[in-house]
């Protein structure tokens, strides 16, 4: 099956063909680390994770790069407010973002997050190139990109050329969504703000130049896929294209994928409405993070998703049923004779066909439920094969439902637990308790039931 993805560039679904056989370069815009990310951002990262897992299911080796913006107007203002050093402050939120991603089972990028502040020389080089080629100009110690010099400007966002305001400069990191203006590549140093020396005067990079410099540094140019939220199409991604293509005179990225917004109770999230929820808010209400992931997968990434607490509750319910079904299968599976080699190939085919059609996760989930209903109705079932199918589906959905009772218990923990069992049968209670304490210190909990002991990670 060939994978089709909707390319914002052409506004069409296109068959995905990598530049290099078996390999995909993927760049996704990461967070600005001045606060906890909200569930709208998390929706985008979940969509990108499904994209990556789908590519991997196709056998591609994916080189996935994600940046973190650790210097800009917001991070500087927020760190000042918190009376913390910028780098200490941003690392706290970078860590929180990593923790949130892990809870949502979002695979970590193939390199650790690439930080803007650690790639300033690459950005300076790129700006120098643009100055040399006359695409950029200096003014008052800052450097700007001259959009009138780059003829294809507006090709991603499909901008009306009349809307271009060349010569009108925009100097801040917050951009108006409707006017295309010369944008800042390098901002002149201001007293009390972090700055770096550069041939064109000390200062700090603009937001857009970060992604251009870092994507090319790790993925070369052109690379395969650039993804982000729809709000980044303009001006952020448009400006990335302008910078990179003007500098190197070749395409930047081939496929541009964008995830739609998440609404809360039908409204855009905003501070004034107090509906900018984070994963912490979800956990406070005792929802498991993976039920949010399930909710996100219930909508196609290119449609708006309306979040309500009721919809999260339903998602959590469905997710639990999925977990229960897997548990049933595992129980049957161990009792089932080995030779039940049966495949549920038609469901597998339909499931992956849905994903291949521009990552249609709601359809894929529907196929999964069709399968579960059919399994329950069937007179003869093949739990081994059914379980194998669930594992394959879950590798892409990333819900971990197929692994709930098959926790990856480290060998050392397993051995300690066995040793403890032995002490218990020998009625050596003190020794057994000492091992329990040791196991708990290592982050695992032992649950003793009539049927025996089981291990689970400590919450
Ligand atoms: Zn970016």
PDB file of C-alpha atoms in Angstrom, residues 20-199:
ATOM      1  CA  UNK A  20      16.363   8.652  -0.140  1.00  0.00           C
ATOM      2  CA  UNK A  21      15.129   5.077  -0.281  1.00  0.00           C
ATOM      3  CA  UNK A  22      14.097   3.753   3.120  1.00  0.00           C
ATOM      4  CA  UNK A  23      14.829   6.996   4.932  1.00  0.00           C
ATOM      5  CA  UNK A  24      12.694   9.965   6.002  1.00  0.00           C
ATOM      6  CA  UNK A  25      13.903  13.302   7.313  1.00  0.00           C
ATOM      7  CA  UNK A  26      11.180  14.841   9.495  1.00  0.00           C
ATOM      8  CA  UNK A  27      11.260  18.257  11.130  1.00  0.00           C
ATOM      9  CA  UNK A  28       8.577  19.337  13.575  1.00  0.00           C
ATOM     10  CA  UNK A  29       8.408  22.762  15.225  1.00  0.00           C
ATOM     11  CA  UNK A  30       8.701  22.342  18.968  1.00  0.00           C
ATOM     12  CA  UNK A  31       7.430  24.442  21.841  1.00  0.00           C
ATOM     13  CA  UNK A  32       8.517  27.821  23.122  1.00  0.00           C
ATOM     14  CA  UNK A  33       9.534  26.837  26.612  1.00  0.00           C
ATOM     15  CA  UNK A  34       8.131  29.583  28.834  1.00  0.00           C
ATOM     16  CA  UNK A  35       5.109  27.737  30.207  1.00  0.00           C
ATOM     17  CA  UNK A  36       3.413  24.323  30.207  1.00  0.00           C
ATOM     18  CA  UNK A  37       2.119  23.464  26.751  1.00  0.00           C
ATOM     19  CA  UNK A  38      -1.665  23.330  26.415  1.00  0.00           C
ATOM     20  CA  UNK A  39      -3.733  20.462  25.062  1.00  0.00           C
ATOM     21  CA  UNK A  40      -4.036  22.169  21.673  1.00  0.00           C
ATOM     22  CA  UNK A  41      -0.260  22.005  21.291  1.00  0.00           C
ATOM     23  CA  UNK A  42      -0.305  18.441  22.546  1.00  0.00           C
ATOM     24  CA  UNK A  43      -2.806  17.540  19.864  1.00  0.00           C
ATOM     25  CA  UNK A  44      -0.306  18.656  17.226  1.00  0.00           C
ATOM     26  CA  UNK A  45       2.492  16.610  18.789  1.00  0.00           C
ATOM     27  CA  UNK A  46       0.256  13.521  18.927  1.00  0.00           C
ATOM     28  CA  UNK A  47      -0.601  13.942  15.230  1.00  0.00           C
ATOM     29  CA  UNK A  48       3.107  14.212  14.406  1.00  0.00           C
ATOM     30  CA  UNK A  49       3.787  11.116  16.477  1.00  0.00           C
ATOM     31  CA  UNK A  50       1.199   9.121  14.526  1.00  0.00           C
ATOM     32  CA  UNK A  51       2.818  10.381  11.329  1.00  0.00           C
ATOM     33  CA  UNK A  52       6.210   9.171  12.491  1.00  0.00           C
ATOM     34  CA  UNK A  53       4.885   5.789  13.671  1.00  0.00           C
ATOM     35  CA  UNK A  54       3.061   5.296  10.367  1.00  0.00           C
ATOM     36  CA  UNK A  55       6.262   5.997   8.453  1.00  0.00           C
ATOM     37  CA  UNK A  56       8.076   3.531  10.695  1.00  0.00           C
ATOM     38  CA  UNK A  57       5.358   0.936  10.131  1.00  0.00           C
ATOM     39  CA  UNK A  58       6.148   1.326   6.431  1.00  0.00           C
ATOM     40  CA  UNK A  59       9.708   0.331   7.239  1.00  0.00           C
ATOM     41  CA  UNK A  60      11.285   3.776   6.944  1.00  0.00           C
ATOM     42  CA  UNK A  61      14.072   4.860   9.223  1.00  0.00           C
ATOM     43  CA  UNK A  62      12.895   8.252  10.419  1.00  0.00           C
ATOM     44  CA  UNK A  63      15.335  10.949  11.452  1.00  0.00           C
ATOM     45  CA  UNK A  64      13.081  13.177  13.555  1.00  0.00           C
ATOM     46  CA  UNK A  65      14.291  16.598  14.657  1.00  0.00           C
ATOM     47  CA  UNK A  66      12.341  18.888  16.979  1.00  0.00           C
ATOM     48  CA  UNK A  67      13.513  22.275  18.180  1.00  0.00           C
ATOM     49  CA  UNK A  68      12.775  24.098  21.373  1.00  0.00           C
ATOM     50  CA  UNK A  69      12.613  27.877  21.282  1.00  0.00           C
ATOM     51  CA  UNK A  70      14.538  28.855  24.382  1.00  0.00           C
ATOM     52  CA  UNK A  71      15.127  32.500  23.527  1.00  0.00           C
ATOM     53  CA  UNK A  72      12.480  34.938  22.281  1.00  0.00           C
ATOM     54  CA  UNK A  73      10.302  37.755  23.640  1.00  0.00           C
ATOM     55  CA  UNK A  74       8.128  35.413  25.692  1.00  0.00           C
ATOM     56  CA  UNK A  75      10.890  33.351  27.312  1.00  0.00           C
ATOM     57  CA  UNK A  76      12.871  36.480  28.152  1.00  0.00           C
ATOM     58  CA  UNK A  77       9.872  38.244  29.704  1.00  0.00           C
ATOM     59  CA  UNK A  78       8.725  35.173  31.637  1.00  0.00           C
ATOM     60  CA  UNK A  79      12.188  34.366  32.998  1.00  0.00           C
ATOM     61  CA  UNK A  80      12.582  37.963  34.162  1.00  0.00           C
ATOM     62  CA  UNK A  81       9.221  37.770  35.850  1.00  0.00           C
ATOM     63  CA  UNK A  82      10.250  34.532  37.587  1.00  0.00           C
ATOM     64  CA  UNK A  83      13.603  36.142  38.501  1.00  0.00           C
ATOM     65  CA  UNK A  84      15.462  33.230  36.988  1.00  0.00           C
ATOM     66  CA  UNK A  85      18.317  32.902  34.599  1.00  0.00           C
ATOM     67  CA  UNK A  86      16.915  32.336  31.073  1.00  0.00           C
ATOM     68  CA  UNK A  87      18.624  28.998  30.569  1.00  0.00           C
ATOM     69  CA  UNK A  88      17.630  27.624  33.999  1.00  0.00           C
ATOM     70  CA  UNK A  89      14.066  28.827  33.449  1.00  0.00           C
ATOM     71  CA  UNK A  90      13.621  27.396  29.954  1.00  0.00           C
ATOM     72  CA  UNK A  91      15.140  24.034  30.882  1.00  0.00           C
ATOM     73  CA  UNK A  92      12.453  23.571  33.539  1.00  0.00           C
ATOM     74  CA  UNK A  93       9.715  23.909  30.929  1.00  0.00           C
ATOM     75  CA  UNK A  94      11.639  21.859  28.410  1.00  0.00           C
ATOM     76  CA  UNK A  95      11.722  19.050  30.970  1.00  0.00           C
ATOM     77  CA  UNK A  96       7.999  19.468  31.697  1.00  0.00           C
ATOM     78  CA  UNK A  97       7.334  19.200  27.958  1.00  0.00           C
ATOM     79  CA  UNK A  98       9.419  16.019  27.752  1.00  0.00           C
ATOM     80  CA  UNK A  99       7.475  14.568  30.706  1.00  0.00           C
ATOM     81  CA  UNK A 100       4.103  15.425  29.118  1.00  0.00           C
ATOM     82  CA  UNK A 101       5.191  13.855  25.839  1.00  0.00           C
ATOM     83  CA  UNK A 102       6.307  10.670  27.591  1.00  0.00           C
ATOM     84  CA  UNK A 103       2.984  10.395  29.429  1.00  0.00           C
ATOM     85  CA  UNK A 104       1.196  10.658  26.098  1.00  0.00           C
ATOM     86  CA  UNK A 105       3.475   8.016  24.668  1.00  0.00           C
ATOM     87  CA  UNK A 106       4.882  10.437  22.097  1.00  0.00           C
ATOM     88  CA  UNK A 107       8.191   9.072  20.859  1.00  0.00           C
ATOM     89  CA  UNK A 108      11.158  11.269  21.667  1.00  0.00           C
ATOM     90  CA  UNK A 109      12.849  12.861  18.620  1.00  0.00           C
ATOM     91  CA  UNK A 110      15.752  10.827  17.284  1.00  0.00           C
ATOM     92  CA  UNK A 111      18.084  13.493  18.660  1.00  0.00           C
ATOM     93  CA  UNK A 112      17.474  15.240  21.972  1.00  0.00           C
ATOM     94  CA  UNK A 113      15.516  18.489  21.538  1.00  0.00           C
ATOM     95  CA  UNK A 114      17.648  20.919  19.578  1.00  0.00           C
ATOM     96  CA  UNK A 115      17.821  24.223  21.429  1.00  0.00           C
ATOM     97  CA  UNK A 116      17.937  27.538  19.626  1.00  0.00           C
ATOM     98  CA  UNK A 117      20.560  28.952  21.994  1.00  0.00           C
ATOM     99  CA  UNK A 118      22.927  26.117  21.102  1.00  0.00           C
ATOM    100  CA  UNK A 119      22.780  26.806  17.366  1.00  0.00           C
ATOM    101  CA  UNK A 120      23.427  30.545  17.178  1.00  0.00           C
ATOM    102  CA  UNK A 121      26.538  30.204  14.932  1.00  0.00           C
ATOM    103  CA  UNK A 122      24.518  28.295  12.300  1.00  0.00           C
ATOM    104  CA  UNK A 123      21.879  31.052  12.366  1.00  0.00           C
ATOM    105  CA  UNK A 124      24.503  33.781  12.032  1.00  0.00           C
ATOM    106  CA  UNK A 125      25.994  31.983   9.024  1.00  0.00           C
ATOM    107  CA  UNK A 126      22.609  31.755   7.366  1.00  0.00           C
ATOM    108  CA  UNK A 127      21.913  35.463   7.976  1.00  0.00           C
ATOM    109  CA  UNK A 128      25.311  36.369   6.533  1.00  0.00           C
ATOM    110  CA  UNK A 129      24.499  34.351   3.438  1.00  0.00           C
ATOM    111  CA  UNK A 130      21.203  36.223   3.051  1.00  0.00           C
ATOM    112  CA  UNK A 131      22.946  39.560   3.485  1.00  0.00           C
ATOM    113  CA  UNK A 132      25.566  38.645   0.904  1.00  0.00           C
ATOM    114  CA  UNK A 133      22.893  37.593  -1.562  1.00  0.00           C
ATOM    115  CA  UNK A 134      20.977  40.804  -0.941  1.00  0.00           C
ATOM    116  CA  UNK A 135      17.855  39.158   0.447  1.00  0.00           C
ATOM    117  CA  UNK A 136      18.405  40.869   3.773  1.00  0.00           C
ATOM    118  CA  UNK A 137      19.292  44.320   5.007  1.00  0.00           C
ATOM    119  CA  UNK A 138      20.476  45.940   8.206  1.00  0.00           C
ATOM    120  CA  UNK A 139      18.618  48.665   9.995  1.00  0.00           C
ATOM    121  CA  UNK A 140      19.352  50.030  13.429  1.00  0.00           C
ATOM    122  CA  UNK A 141      21.525  47.060  14.382  1.00  0.00           C
ATOM    123  CA  UNK A 142      18.850  44.536  13.420  1.00  0.00           C
ATOM    124  CA  UNK A 143      18.722  42.474  10.226  1.00  0.00           C
ATOM    125  CA  UNK A 144      15.508  41.997   8.215  1.00  0.00           C
ATOM    126  CA  UNK A 145      14.460  39.759   5.363  1.00  0.00           C
ATOM    127  CA  UNK A 146      13.257  41.746   2.343  1.00  0.00           C
ATOM    128  CA  UNK A 147      10.210  39.857   1.110  1.00  0.00           C
ATOM    129  CA  UNK A 148      10.089  41.833  -2.147  1.00  0.00           C
ATOM    130  CA  UNK A 149      13.376  40.190  -3.183  1.00  0.00           C
ATOM    131  CA  UNK A 150      12.015  36.659  -2.900  1.00  0.00           C
ATOM    132  CA  UNK A 151       9.549  36.259  -5.761  1.00  0.00           C
ATOM    133  CA  UNK A 152       7.881  33.021  -4.592  1.00  0.00           C
ATOM    134  CA  UNK A 153       7.061  34.570  -1.197  1.00  0.00           C
ATOM    135  CA  UNK A 154       3.600  33.466  -0.171  1.00  0.00           C
ATOM    136  CA  UNK A 155       3.585  30.157  -2.049  1.00  0.00           C
ATOM    137  CA  UNK A 156       2.839  27.956   0.964  1.00  0.00           C
ATOM    138  CA  UNK A 157       0.149  30.154   2.502  1.00  0.00           C
ATOM    139  CA  UNK A 158      -1.199  31.046  -0.957  1.00  0.00           C
ATOM    140  CA  UNK A 159      -0.936  34.733  -0.161  1.00  0.00           C
ATOM    141  CA  UNK A 160      -2.398  37.343  -2.367  1.00  0.00           C
ATOM    142  CA  UNK A 161       0.597  39.323  -3.621  1.00  0.00           C
ATOM    143  CA  UNK A 162      -1.305  42.556  -3.064  1.00  0.00           C
ATOM    144  CA  UNK A 163      -1.181  41.838   0.646  1.00  0.00           C
ATOM    145  CA  UNK A 164       2.610  42.045   0.727  1.00  0.00           C
ATOM    146  CA  UNK A 165       4.013  45.020   2.556  1.00  0.00           C
ATOM    147  CA  UNK A 166       7.664  45.005   1.643  1.00  0.00           C
ATOM    148  CA  UNK A 167       9.623  47.666   3.496  1.00  0.00           C
ATOM    149  CA  UNK A 168       7.237  47.630   6.460  1.00  0.00           C
ATOM    150  CA  UNK A 169       9.215  45.916   9.149  1.00  0.00           C
ATOM    151  CA  UNK A 170       8.084  43.680  11.890  1.00  0.00           C
ATOM    152  CA  UNK A 171      10.408  43.523  14.825  1.00  0.00           C
ATOM    153  CA  UNK A 172       8.766  41.308  17.412  1.00  0.00           C
ATOM    154  CA  UNK A 173       8.338  37.575  17.698  1.00  0.00           C
ATOM    155  CA  UNK A 174       4.551  37.868  17.697  1.00  0.00           C
ATOM    156  CA  UNK A 175       3.312  38.249  14.143  1.00  0.00           C
ATOM    157  CA  UNK A 176       0.056  39.483  12.752  1.00  0.00           C
ATOM    158  CA  UNK A 177      -1.607  36.696  10.797  1.00  0.00           C
ATOM    159  CA  UNK A 178      -2.891  38.810   7.929  1.00  0.00           C
ATOM    160  CA  UNK A 179      -0.070  41.045   6.800  1.00  0.00           C
ATOM    161  CA  UNK A 180       3.122  39.861   5.132  1.00  0.00           C
ATOM    162  CA  UNK A 181       5.928  42.208   6.074  1.00  0.00           C
ATOM    163  CA  UNK A 182       9.687  42.215   6.151  1.00  0.00           C
ATOM    164  CA  UNK A 183      10.515  40.099   9.141  1.00  0.00           C
ATOM    165  CA  UNK A 184      13.368  40.186  11.574  1.00  0.00           C
ATOM    166  CA  UNK A 185      16.259  37.745  11.230  1.00  0.00           C
ATOM    167  CA  UNK A 186      18.404  39.231  13.955  1.00  0.00           C
ATOM    168  CA  UNK A 187      17.310  41.594  16.686  1.00  0.00           C
ATOM    169  CA  UNK A 188      19.751  44.223  17.949  1.00  0.00           C
ATOM    170  CA  UNK A 189      20.840  43.692  21.550  1.00  0.00           C
ATOM    171  CA  UNK A 190      18.775  45.433  24.177  1.00  0.00           C
ATOM    172  CA  UNK A 191      20.045  46.289  27.664  1.00  0.00           C
ATOM    173  CA  UNK A 192      19.225  43.570  30.152  1.00  0.00           C
ATOM    174  CA  UNK A 193      18.468  40.956  27.492  1.00  0.00           C
ATOM    175  CA  UNK A 194      20.615  38.001  26.479  1.00  0.00           C
ATOM    176  CA  UNK A 195      22.666  38.636  23.345  1.00  0.00           C
ATOM    177  CA  UNK A 196      25.335  37.019  21.221  1.00  0.00           C
ATOM    178  CA  UNK A 197      28.126  38.683  19.223  1.00  0.00           C
ATOM    179  CA  UNK A 198      27.734  38.682  15.439  1.00  0.00           C
ATOM    180  CA  UNK A 199      29.497  40.376  12.505  1.00  0.00           C
TER     181      UNK A 199
END
